[in-house]
Short mmCIF file of C-alpha atoms in Angstrom, two decimals:
data_model
loop_
_atom_site.label_atom_id
_atom_site.label_comp_id
_atom_site.label_asym_id
_atom_site.label_seq_id
_atom_site.Cartn_x
_atom_site.Cartn_y
_atom_site.Cartn_z
CA UNK C 1252 66.00 100.97 142.84
CA UNK C 1253 62.44 100.73 141.44
CA UNK C 1254 62.11 97.22 142.92
CA UNK C 1255 62.91 98.50 146.37
CA UNK C 1256 60.59 101.46 145.93
CA UNK C 1257 57.72 99.03 145.55
CA UNK C 1258 59.01 96.36 147.92
CA UNK C 1259 59.42 98.51 151.04
CA UNK C 1260 55.91 99.99 151.11
CA UNK C 1261 54.43 96.60 150.17
CA UNK C 1262 56.20 95.03 153.16
CA UNK C 1263 54.92 97.76 155.47
CA UNK C 1264 51.33 97.20 154.32
CA UNK C 1265 51.72 93.44 154.65
CA UNK C 1266 52.98 93.82 158.24
CA UNK C 1267 50.02 96.02 159.17
CA UNK C 1268 47.65 93.45 157.66
CA UNK C 1269 49.41 90.69 159.59
CA UNK C 1270 49.07 92.53 162.92
CA UNK C 1271 45.45 93.25 162.08
CA UNK C 1272 44.82 89.58 161.34
CA UNK C 1273 46.67 88.44 164.50
CA UNK C 1274 44.72 90.88 166.66
CA UNK C 1275 41.44 89.40 165.44
CA UNK C 1276 42.70 85.85 165.73
CA UNK C 1277 43.92 86.34 169.30
CA UNK C 1278 40.59 87.86 170.28
CA UNK C 1279 42.08 91.26 171.17
CA UNK C 1280 39.57 93.01 168.97
CA UNK C 1281 35.83 92.74 168.60
CA UNK C 1282 34.99 91.13 165.22
CA UNK C 1283 32.11 93.55 164.79
CA UNK C 1284 34.14 96.70 165.45
CA UNK C 1285 37.17 95.50 163.53
CA UNK C 1286 36.37 92.64 161.14
CA UNK C 1287 39.27 90.40 160.09
CA UNK C 1288 41.14 91.17 156.86
CA UNK C 1289 39.59 88.12 155.26
CA UNK C 1290 36.07 89.42 156.00
CA UNK C 1291 36.94 92.79 154.52
CA UNK C 1292 38.43 91.16 151.42
CA UNK C 1293 35.30 89.05 151.04
CA UNK C 1294 33.15 92.19 151.31
CA UNK C 1295 35.40 93.88 148.77
CA UNK C 1296 35.08 91.04 146.27
CA UNK C 1297 31.28 91.05 146.73
CA UNK C 1298 31.29 94.78 146.01
CA UNK C 1299 33.45 94.22 142.92
CA UNK C 1300 31.28 91.31 141.73
CA UNK C 1301 28.03 93.25 142.12
CA UNK C 1302 29.47 96.25 140.30
CA UNK C 1303 28.57 98.49 143.25
CA UNK C 1304 32.20 99.40 143.95
CA UNK C 1305 32.86 100.38 140.34
CA UNK C 1306 29.70 102.48 140.25
CA UNK C 1307 30.46 104.36 143.49
CA UNK C 1308 34.13 104.80 142.59
CA UNK C 1309 33.33 106.19 139.15
CA UNK C 1310 30.82 108.63 140.63
CA UNK C 1311 33.39 109.84 143.18
CA UNK C 1312 36.24 110.00 140.67
CA UNK C 1313 34.19 111.97 138.22
CA UNK C 1314 33.31 114.52 140.91
CA UNK C 1315 36.90 114.84 142.04
CA UNK C 1316 38.33 115.27 138.57
CA UNK C 1317 35.69 117.79 137.59
CA UNK C 1318 36.07 119.77 140.83
CA UNK C 1319 39.85 119.64 140.70
CA UNK C 1320 39.89 120.76 137.05
CA UNK C 1321 37.52 123.61 137.92
CA UNK C 1322 39.78 124.70 140.80
CA UNK C 1323 42.85 124.69 138.59
CA UNK C 1324 41.03 126.56 135.84
CA UNK C 1325 40.01 129.25 138.35
CA UNK C 1326 43.25 129.38 140.31
CA UNK C 1327 45.78 129.73 137.50
CA UNK C 1328 44.45 132.87 135.78
CA UNK C 1329 43.55 134.43 139.12
CA UNK C 1330 47.08 133.83 140.44
CA UNK C 1331 48.58 135.44 137.32
CA UNK C 1332 46.14 138.38 137.54
CA UNK C 1333 46.80 138.97 141.23
CA UNK C 1334 50.55 138.67 140.79
CA UNK C 1335 50.50 141.22 137.98
CA UNK C 1336 47.97 143.75 139.26
CA UNK C 1337 48.20 145.68 142.50
CA UNK C 1338 44.53 146.79 142.44
CA UNK C 1339 43.42 143.18 141.95
CA UNK C 1340 45.49 142.21 144.98
CA UNK C 1341 44.07 145.04 147.07
CA UNK C 1342 40.48 144.04 146.28
CA UNK C 1343 40.69 140.27 146.22
CA UNK C 1344 43.31 139.45 148.84
CA UNK C 1345 41.21 140.23 151.94
CA UNK C 1346 38.21 138.37 150.53
CA UNK C 1347 40.17 135.29 149.57
CA UNK C 1348 42.04 135.27 152.87
CA UNK C 1349 38.71 135.32 154.68
CA UNK C 1350 37.26 132.46 152.67
CA UNK C 1351 40.47 130.48 153.11
CA UNK C 1352 40.04 130.47 156.88
CA UNK C 1353 36.64 128.74 156.71
CA UNK C 1354 36.81 124.93 156.52
CA UNK C 1355 34.88 123.78 153.42
CA UNK C 1356 33.02 121.12 155.41
CA UNK C 1357 31.63 123.89 157.67
CA UNK C 1358 30.04 125.40 154.58
CA UNK C 1359 28.17 122.24 153.63
CA UNK C 1360 24.89 123.29 155.33
CA UNK C 1361 24.99 126.62 153.53
CA UNK C 1362 25.94 125.02 150.22
CA UNK C 1363 23.05 122.58 150.54
CA UNK C 1364 20.66 125.51 151.04
CA UNK C 1365 22.11 127.46 148.12
CA UNK C 1366 22.98 124.73 145.67
CA UNK C 1367 20.73 121.85 146.72
CA UNK C 1368 21.98 118.32 147.37
CA UNK C 1369 22.96 117.61 143.75
CA UNK C 1370 26.26 117.64 141.93
CA UNK C 1371 26.71 121.43 142.06
CA UNK C 1372 26.95 121.38 145.83
CA UNK C 1373 29.60 118.63 145.75
CA UNK C 1374 31.62 120.46 143.13
CA UNK C 1375 31.32 123.58 145.27
CA UNK C 1376 32.85 121.79 148.24
CA UNK C 1377 35.67 120.31 146.16
CA UNK C 1378 36.48 123.68 144.64
CA UNK C 1379 36.52 125.35 148.07
CA UNK C 1380 38.81 122.65 149.40
CA UNK C 1381 41.21 122.41 146.47
CA UNK C 1382 41.37 125.99 145.17
CA UNK C 1383 43.80 127.44 147.71
CA UNK C 1384 46.77 125.08 147.49
CA UNK C 1385 47.02 125.53 143.69
CA UNK C 1386 46.32 129.24 143.89
CA UNK C 1387 48.76 129.97 146.72
CA UNK C 1388 51.40 127.62 145.32
CA UNK C 1389 51.30 129.32 141.94
CA UNK C 1390 51.31 132.80 143.44
CA UNK C 1391 54.20 131.88 145.69
CA UNK C 1392 56.05 130.47 142.71
CA UNK C 1393 55.48 133.62 140.68
CA UNK C 1394 56.52 135.84 143.59
CA UNK C 1395 59.62 133.74 144.11
CA UNK C 1396 60.96 134.06 140.58
CA UNK C 1397 64.61 135.08 140.66
CA UNK C 1398 64.84 138.74 139.50
CA UNK C 1399 68.28 137.90 138.10
CA UNK C 1400 66.66 135.57 135.57
CA UNK C 1401 64.25 138.33 134.58
CA UNK C 1402 67.25 140.55 133.87
CA UNK C 1403 68.54 137.90 131.49
CA UNK C 1404 65.21 138.22 129.68
CA UNK C 1405 65.40 142.01 129.62
CA UNK C 1406 68.90 141.88 128.15
CA UNK C 1407 67.63 139.49 125.49
CA UNK C 1408 65.01 142.13 124.64
CA UNK C 1409 62.01 139.99 125.62
CA UNK C 1410 58.61 141.65 125.89
CA UNK C 1411 56.69 141.55 129.18
CA UNK C 1412 54.56 138.76 127.79
CA UNK C 1413 57.62 136.72 126.77
CA UNK C 1414 59.15 137.23 130.20
CA UNK C 1415 55.92 135.89 131.72
CA UNK C 1416 55.72 132.78 129.52
CA UNK C 1417 59.44 132.02 129.11
CA UNK C 1418 60.78 132.89 132.57
CA UNK C 1419 58.13 133.53 135.22
CA UNK C 1420 55.77 130.61 134.54
CA UNK C 1421 58.47 127.93 134.22
CA UNK C 1422 60.11 129.30 137.38
CA UNK C 1423 56.83 129.02 139.25
CA UNK C 1424 56.24 125.45 138.12
CA UNK C 1425 57.89 123.60 141.03
CA UNK C 1426 55.69 125.37 143.57
CA UNK C 1427 52.67 124.98 141.33
CA UNK C 1428 53.31 121.25 141.22
CA UNK C 1429 53.38 121.08 145.02
CA UNK C 1430 50.09 123.00 145.05
CA UNK C 1431 48.54 120.67 142.47
CA UNK C 1432 49.42 117.58 144.48
CA UNK C 1433 48.11 119.02 147.73
CA UNK C 1434 44.95 120.18 145.92
CA UNK C 1435 44.27 116.79 144.47
CA UNK C 1436 44.59 115.23 147.93
CA UNK C 1437 42.28 117.86 149.44
CA UNK C 1438 39.70 117.38 146.65
CA UNK C 1439 39.53 113.71 147.38
CA UNK C 1440 39.18 114.13 151.14
CA UNK C 1441 36.61 116.91 150.89
CA UNK C 1442 34.54 114.91 148.42
CA UNK C 1443 34.32 111.86 150.65
CA UNK C 1444 33.33 114.19 153.49
CA UNK C 1445 30.63 115.75 151.32
CA UNK C 1446 29.31 112.38 150.25
CA UNK C 1447 29.01 111.33 153.89
CA UNK C 1448 26.55 114.15 154.51
CA UNK C 1449 24.32 114.45 151.49
CA UNK C 1450 24.50 111.93 148.73
CA UNK C 1451 22.96 108.89 147.10
CA UNK C 1452 26.08 107.59 145.35
CA UNK C 1453 29.86 107.70 145.67
CA UNK C 1454 32.37 106.08 148.01
CA UNK C 1455 31.48 108.36 150.93
CA UNK C 1456 27.83 107.40 150.51
CA UNK C 1457 28.77 103.72 150.30
CA UNK C 1458 30.55 104.00 153.66
CA UNK C 1459 27.79 105.88 155.48
CA UNK C 1460 25.15 103.54 154.07
CA UNK C 1461 27.16 100.52 155.29
CA UNK C 1462 27.49 102.11 158.72
CA UNK C 1463 23.71 102.47 158.92
CA UNK C 1464 23.41 98.77 158.08
CA UNK C 1465 26.09 97.91 160.69
CA UNK C 1466 28.37 96.52 157.94
CA UNK C 1467 31.81 97.50 159.29
CA UNK C 1468 33.44 95.20 156.71
CA UNK C 1469 32.06 97.37 153.89
CA UNK C 1470 33.05 100.52 155.81
CA UNK C 1471 36.63 99.24 156.00
CA UNK C 1472 36.59 98.09 152.37
CA UNK C 1473 35.48 101.61 151.38
CA UNK C 1474 38.27 103.19 153.42
CA UNK C 1475 40.86 100.94 151.80
CA UNK C 1476 39.61 101.84 148.34
CA UNK C 1477 39.62 105.57 149.12
CA UNK C 1478 43.20 105.41 150.43
CA UNK C 1479 44.35 103.34 147.49
CA UNK C 1480 42.78 105.63 144.90
CA UNK C 1481 44.28 108.66 146.66
CA UNK C 1482 47.72 107.11 146.49
CA UNK C 1483 47.30 106.02 142.88
CA UNK C 1484 46.04 109.40 141.69
CA UNK C 1485 48.99 111.14 143.35
CA UNK C 1486 51.35 108.67 141.68
CA UNK C 1487 49.66 109.25 138.33
CA UNK C 1488 49.94 113.02 138.72
CA UNK C 1489 53.61 112.77 139.64
CA UNK C 1490 54.27 110.45 136.74
CA UNK C 1491 52.53 112.77 134.26
CA UNK C 1492 54.36 115.83 135.61
CA UNK C 1493 57.69 114.02 135.65
CA UNK C 1494 57.19 113.04 132.03
CA UNK C 1495 56.19 116.52 130.95
CA UNK C 1496 58.91 118.34 132.96
CA UNK C 1497 61.93 116.05 133.53
CA UNK C 1498 63.90 118.78 135.32
CA UNK C 1499 61.28 118.76 138.10
CA UNK C 1500 62.16 115.28 139.38
CA UNK C 1501 63.62 116.50 142.70
CA UNK C 1502 60.72 118.85 143.35
CA UNK C 1503 58.28 116.02 142.77
CA UNK C 1504 59.83 114.05 145.59
CA UNK C 1505 59.51 117.00 147.95
CA UNK C 1506 55.74 117.38 148.13
CA UNK C 1507 53.35 115.18 150.01
CA UNK C 1508 49.66 115.84 149.85
CA UNK B 1005 78.59 155.15 120.58
CA UNK B 1006 78.29 153.66 124.05
CA UNK B 1007 78.98 156.45 126.53
CA UNK B 1008 78.45 157.52 130.12
CA UNK B 1009 77.87 161.25 130.48
CA UNK B 1010 78.30 162.60 134.01
CA UNK B 1011 76.54 159.44 135.17
CA UNK B 1012 75.88 158.91 138.86
CA UNK B 1013 74.00 156.27 140.72
CA UNK B 1014 73.04 156.69 144.35
CA UNK B 1015 71.39 154.19 146.66
CA UNK B 1016 69.70 154.88 149.96
CA UNK B 1017 70.86 152.33 152.47
CA UNK B 1018 69.36 152.69 155.96
CA UNK B 1019 68.91 156.45 155.58
CA UNK B 1020 72.42 157.03 154.23
CA UNK B 1021 73.16 157.80 150.62
CA UNK B 1022 75.69 155.49 149.04
CA UNK B 1023 77.31 156.80 145.87
CA UNK B 1024 77.89 153.65 143.86
CA UNK B 1025 78.82 155.69 140.82
CA UNK B 1026 79.79 159.33 141.02
CA UNK B 1027 79.92 161.57 137.96
CA UNK B 1028 81.48 159.20 135.45
CA UNK B 1029 82.30 160.51 131.96
CA UNK B 1030 83.59 157.74 129.73
CA UNK B 1031 83.23 156.93 126.05
CA UNK B 1032 83.40 153.34 124.88
CA UNK B 1033 84.19 153.67 121.16
CA UNK B 1034 82.65 151.14 118.77
CA UNK B 1035 84.87 148.11 118.38
CA UNK B 1036 87.04 148.92 121.40
CA UNK B 1037 87.77 146.48 124.19
CA UNK B 1038 87.84 148.25 127.54
CA UNK B 1039 88.56 146.64 130.88
CA UNK B 1040 87.42 148.18 134.15
CA UNK B 1041 89.41 147.36 137.24
CA UNK B 1042 89.07 148.23 140.91
CA UNK B 1043 88.41 146.77 144.33
CA UNK B 1044 85.11 145.21 145.34
CA UNK B 1045 82.50 147.91 145.88
CA UNK B 1046 84.23 150.53 143.72
CA UNK B 1047 81.23 150.76 141.38
CA UNK B 1048 82.42 148.52 138.53
CA UNK B 1049 79.26 146.44 138.46
CA UNK B 1050 77.06 149.53 138.67
CA UNK B 1051 78.92 151.02 135.70
CA UNK B 1052 78.28 147.85 133.70
CA UNK B 1053 74.61 147.77 134.68
CA UNK B 1054 74.20 151.36 133.48
CA UNK B 1055 75.81 150.43 130.17
CA UNK B 1056 73.48 147.42 129.92
CA UNK B 1057 70.43 149.58 130.63
CA UNK B 1058 69.53 147.41 133.64
CA UNK B 1059 69.97 150.31 136.05
CA UNK B 1060 68.96 153.91 135.38
CA UNK B 1061 71.42 156.62 136.40
CA UNK B 1062 70.28 158.82 139.33
CA UNK B 1063 71.70 161.75 137.37
CA UNK B 1064 73.56 162.12 134.10
CA UNK B 1065 73.11 159.81 131.18
CA UNK B 1066 73.98 156.38 129.89
CA UNK B 1067 73.91 156.62 126.15
CA UNK B 1068 73.41 153.53 124.06
CA UNK B 1069 72.34 153.10 120.51
CA UNK B 1070 69.01 151.26 120.75
CA UNK B 1071 69.60 149.64 117.37
CA UNK B 1072 72.62 147.75 118.67
CA UNK B 1073 72.20 144.40 120.34
CA UNK B 1074 73.69 143.83 123.79
CA UNK B 1075 74.99 140.61 125.31
CA UNK B 1076 75.78 140.43 129.00
CA UNK B 1077 77.71 137.88 131.02
CA UNK B 1078 76.93 138.33 134.71
CA UNK B 1079 79.04 137.35 137.68
CA UNK B 1080 76.72 134.38 138.21
CA UNK B 1081 75.70 132.08 135.36
CA UNK B 1082 71.97 132.87 135.61
CA UNK B 1083 70.87 129.85 133.61
CA UNK B 1084 67.24 128.81 133.35
CA UNK B 1085 67.10 125.63 135.47
CA UNK B 1086 64.41 124.07 133.25
CA UNK B 1087 66.41 124.38 130.02
CA UNK B 1088 69.31 122.21 128.99
CA UNK B 1089 72.68 123.67 128.04
CA UNK B 1090 71.86 124.11 124.35
CA UNK B 1091 68.46 125.68 125.08
CA UNK B 1092 70.06 128.04 127.59
CA UNK B 1093 72.63 129.12 125.04
CA UNK B 1094 69.83 129.60 122.51
CA UNK B 1095 67.60 131.50 124.96
CA UNK B 1096 68.10 135.07 123.63
CA UNK B 1097 67.87 133.91 120.01
CA UNK B 1098 64.67 131.89 120.22
CA UNK B 1099 61.98 133.35 118.01
CA UNK B 1100 64.36 135.81 116.35
CA UNK B 1101 66.25 133.57 113.97
CA UNK B 1102 65.31 130.38 112.20
CA UNK B 1103 66.09 127.11 113.92
CA UNK B 1104 68.99 126.11 111.71
CA UNK B 1105 70.72 129.44 112.25
CA UNK B 1106 70.19 129.21 116.03
CA UNK B 1107 71.51 125.63 116.10
CA UNK B 1108 74.60 126.63 114.12
CA UNK B 1109 75.34 129.60 116.39
CA UNK B 1110 74.78 127.58 119.56
CA UNK B 1111 77.04 124.80 118.26
CA UNK B 1112 79.76 127.28 117.47
CA UNK B 1113 79.49 129.05 120.83
CA UNK B 1114 79.41 125.82 122.85
CA UNK B 1115 82.45 124.57 120.95
CA UNK B 1116 84.29 127.81 121.71
CA UNK B 1117 83.73 127.37 125.46
CA UNK B 1118 84.51 123.65 125.29
CA UNK B 1119 81.01 122.38 126.10
CA UNK B 1120 79.99 120.87 122.77
CA UNK B 1121 79.52 117.48 124.47
CA UNK B 1122 77.36 118.82 127.30
CA UNK B 1123 74.54 120.26 125.24
CA UNK B 1124 71.84 117.99 126.70
CA UNK B 1125 72.89 118.48 130.35
CA UNK B 1126 70.64 120.37 132.75
CA UNK B 1127 72.10 123.26 134.77
CA UNK B 1128 71.87 121.32 138.04
CA UNK B 1129 74.22 118.73 136.56
CA UNK B 1130 76.91 121.34 135.84
CA UNK B 1131 79.73 122.56 138.04
CA UNK B 1132 79.89 126.30 138.74
CA UNK B 1133 82.60 126.77 136.14
CA UNK B 1134 80.71 124.83 133.48
CA UNK B 1135 77.56 126.85 134.17
CA UNK B 1136 79.53 130.06 133.76
CA UNK B 1137 80.88 128.82 130.43
CA UNK B 1138 77.29 128.19 129.28
CA UNK B 1139 76.50 131.79 130.24
CA UNK B 1140 79.46 132.96 128.16
CA UNK B 1141 78.29 130.80 125.24
CA UNK B 1142 74.81 132.32 125.56
CA UNK B 1143 76.26 135.82 125.13
CA UNK B 1144 78.57 134.77 122.29
CA UNK B 1145 75.78 133.00 120.38
CA UNK B 1146 73.93 136.31 120.29
CA UNK B 1147 76.84 137.78 118.29
CA UNK B 1148 76.02 141.09 119.94
CA UNK B 1149 77.28 144.52 118.86
CA UNK B 1150 78.04 145.26 122.49
CA UNK B 1151 79.38 142.62 124.85
CA UNK B 1152 79.38 143.46 128.57
CA UNK B 1153 81.09 141.09 130.99
CA UNK B 1154 81.07 141.31 134.78
CA UNK B 1155 83.90 139.23 136.27
CA UNK B 1156 83.07 136.51 133.75
CA UNK B 1157 86.08 134.31 134.45
CA UNK B 1158 86.50 134.66 138.21
CA UNK B 1159 84.64 131.40 138.96
CA UNK B 1160 86.90 129.42 136.62
CA UNK B 1161 90.12 127.54 137.26
CA UNK B 1162 93.31 129.15 135.95
CA UNK B 1163 93.56 126.94 132.83
CA UNK B 1164 89.97 127.44 131.73
CA UNK B 1165 90.25 131.15 132.50
CA UNK B 1166 93.29 131.48 130.26
CA UNK B 1167 91.68 129.63 127.36
CA UNK B 1168 88.44 131.61 127.63
CA UNK B 1169 90.38 134.87 127.73
CA UNK B 1170 91.86 133.78 124.39
CA UNK B 1171 88.41 132.90 123.08
CA UNK B 1172 87.20 136.39 124.01
CA UNK B 1173 90.12 138.04 122.21
CA UNK B 1174 89.57 135.84 119.13
CA UNK B 1175 85.87 136.69 119.00
CA UNK B 1176 86.64 140.37 119.45
CA UNK B 1177 89.24 140.33 116.68
CA UNK B 1178 86.92 138.50 114.28
CA UNK B 1179 83.67 140.39 114.87
CA UNK B 1180 84.91 143.52 116.66
CA UNK B 1181 82.02 144.08 119.04
CA UNK B 1182 82.38 146.85 121.61
CA UNK B 1183 83.55 144.98 124.70
CA UNK B 1184 83.51 146.22 128.30
CA UNK B 1185 84.90 143.75 130.82
CA UNK B 1186 84.83 144.36 134.56
CA UNK B 1187 87.39 142.57 136.71
CA UNK B 1188 89.20 142.87 140.03
CA UNK B 1189 92.19 141.08 138.49
CA UNK B 1190 94.65 143.72 137.27
CA UNK B 1191 96.59 141.17 135.22
CA UNK B 1192 93.41 140.17 133.40
CA UNK B 1193 92.60 143.84 132.80
CA UNK B 1194 96.02 144.40 131.18
CA UNK B 1195 95.91 141.17 129.17
CA UNK B 1196 92.51 141.89 127.64
CA UNK B 1197 91.97 145.64 127.40
CA UNK B 1198 92.99 148.05 124.67
CA UNK B 1199 92.50 150.47 127.50
CA UNK B 1200 92.11 149.94 131.24
CA UNK B 1201 89.78 152.10 133.32
CA UNK B 1202 90.78 152.37 136.98
CA UNK B 1203 87.96 152.90 139.46
CA UNK B 1204 87.89 153.86 143.08
CA UNK B 1205 84.93 154.75 145.32
CA UNK B 1206 82.51 155.23 142.43
CA UNK B 1207 84.84 157.40 140.36
CA UNK B 1208 87.06 156.77 137.40
CA UNK B 1209 90.56 157.65 138.59
CA UNK B 1210 92.53 156.73 135.52
CA UNK B 1211 92.36 155.48 131.95
CA UNK B 1212 95.45 153.70 130.70
CA UNK B 1213 95.85 152.83 127.01
CA UNK B 1214 97.44 149.41 126.48
CA UNK B 1215 99.36 149.49 123.22
CA UNK B 1216 100.43 145.89 123.09
CA UNK B 1217 99.63 143.36 120.37
CA UNK B 1218 97.40 140.36 121.00
CA UNK B 1219 97.79 137.66 122.18
CA UNK B 1220 99.51 138.99 125.26
CA UNK B 1221 101.43 136.94 127.77
CA UNK B 1222 101.28 137.54 131.50
CA UNK B 1223 105.06 137.16 131.64
CA UNK B 1224 105.70 139.82 128.98
CA UNK B 1225 107.77 142.55 130.74
CA UNK B 1226 105.52 145.26 129.29
CA UNK B 1227 102.45 143.54 130.78
CA UNK B 1228 104.18 143.03 134.11
CA UNK B 1229 105.24 146.67 134.23
CA UNK B 1230 101.79 148.00 133.39
CA UNK B 1231 100.19 145.68 135.90
CA UNK B 1232 102.57 146.86 138.61
CA UNK B 1233 101.85 150.52 137.86
CA UNK B 1234 98.07 150.10 137.90
CA UNK B 1235 98.14 147.99 141.02
CA UNK B 1236 100.40 150.54 142.67
CA UNK B 1237 97.93 153.35 142.03
CA UNK B 1238 94.94 151.29 143.17
CA UNK B 1239 96.49 150.31 146.49
CA UNK B 1240 97.18 153.91 147.34
CA UNK B 1241 100.36 155.02 145.64
CA UNK B 1242 102.67 152.55 147.31
CA UNK B 1243 104.48 150.06 145.09
CA UNK B 1244 103.08 146.74 146.33
CA UNK B 1245 106.24 144.93 145.27
CA UNK B 1246 108.58 147.24 147.13
CA UNK B 1247 109.79 145.85 150.42
#
């Protein structure tokens, strides 16, 4: 099965590339608006050779990982607190629901005014974009714990704390995992969006800079790299989670960021 | 001693009061094995939940000795999906005993229920009957002073049910925990109980001592006779076998 799991998507990508190449070859597309695959690959290898791609990718990756980690670090304790405490829910729920409705990219102008155009502003956008899926996933998971399993814990004489760590948290894990995967995807998208608007490095910046120089081949190369890294990071997260929690394998297939 | 003293439990369902348990006075002497029999909805499960301390009585009292450990087998297996069979069986013991002692108890309990070879399986890989046997092993591994079972064998095939009924009697004879077993199967109630409590509409309507030696056979005339009498009372006085 693993061979087919790689083969099928590889074939799909190859077919798309073939159609793309044919379209250019047959003159259906404008070579400036949609450069041929070979041109894009050439641009990509130039970017690799000059080290520019590595530099921009590392900058973007570092921002994403930091922002994502910050989101998770905020979301997990807050989800536990709000699941456990009615007053915390009463106070924080309306606020968080309000913030959740505002698209993070719409806050960029405000974040630039408050946080400047440096790293803090980018982290702010990533956190805004990636906080809610982890937070809501974990809360949903906690709320969805089977009360019958909690009774098993009560019969065994577990303390409230033991019930939390030995029953509630493991029960909530499948939904948390879905939230983590969606969050990681959102972090990545929001970051590239942020880099398009105010930045001097990163993949989003690389793309917008190429657009200003009318280099559509670099724009396309950047898009390919962003998509590929998104896919790879999701795979890596699934792999790590599957290793750590083998019983989750079916849940891991369920979620798509 | 485990005891219900004028214990009632009422639920409000859509504005109406449902009396799940209505003024029950029953002692469950230490080391006895009592079976509770009645139709679905007669309050058997509520009685067991009161004894387990999972439900508080609306009035009256459920008296248990807090120093005594309780093991419960529910109608459903209630296994933790993230733990394998052995870890599920060890669940109540973790952190209370040292590892070697837990491993020994889990081994023994899994062997008793015939699942010694399935210890590494995850719950989703088990059939309903196997999962229920893990739940039984989990309660047995606890070696509790009080063992409460709610229709523990109803999800099992006839052969497995029979062998696990024997396991229960063996465990009871060796360690003499106080056992209360709820069932809708009158034959099972007679085969396993040293007394049978008959329930109807939230009330205890009879308590029948069963003075027969273990192991009992379903075909034993004394068992058949007792079963017929209890069944007759529970279906409303008529002898169900009379034509």
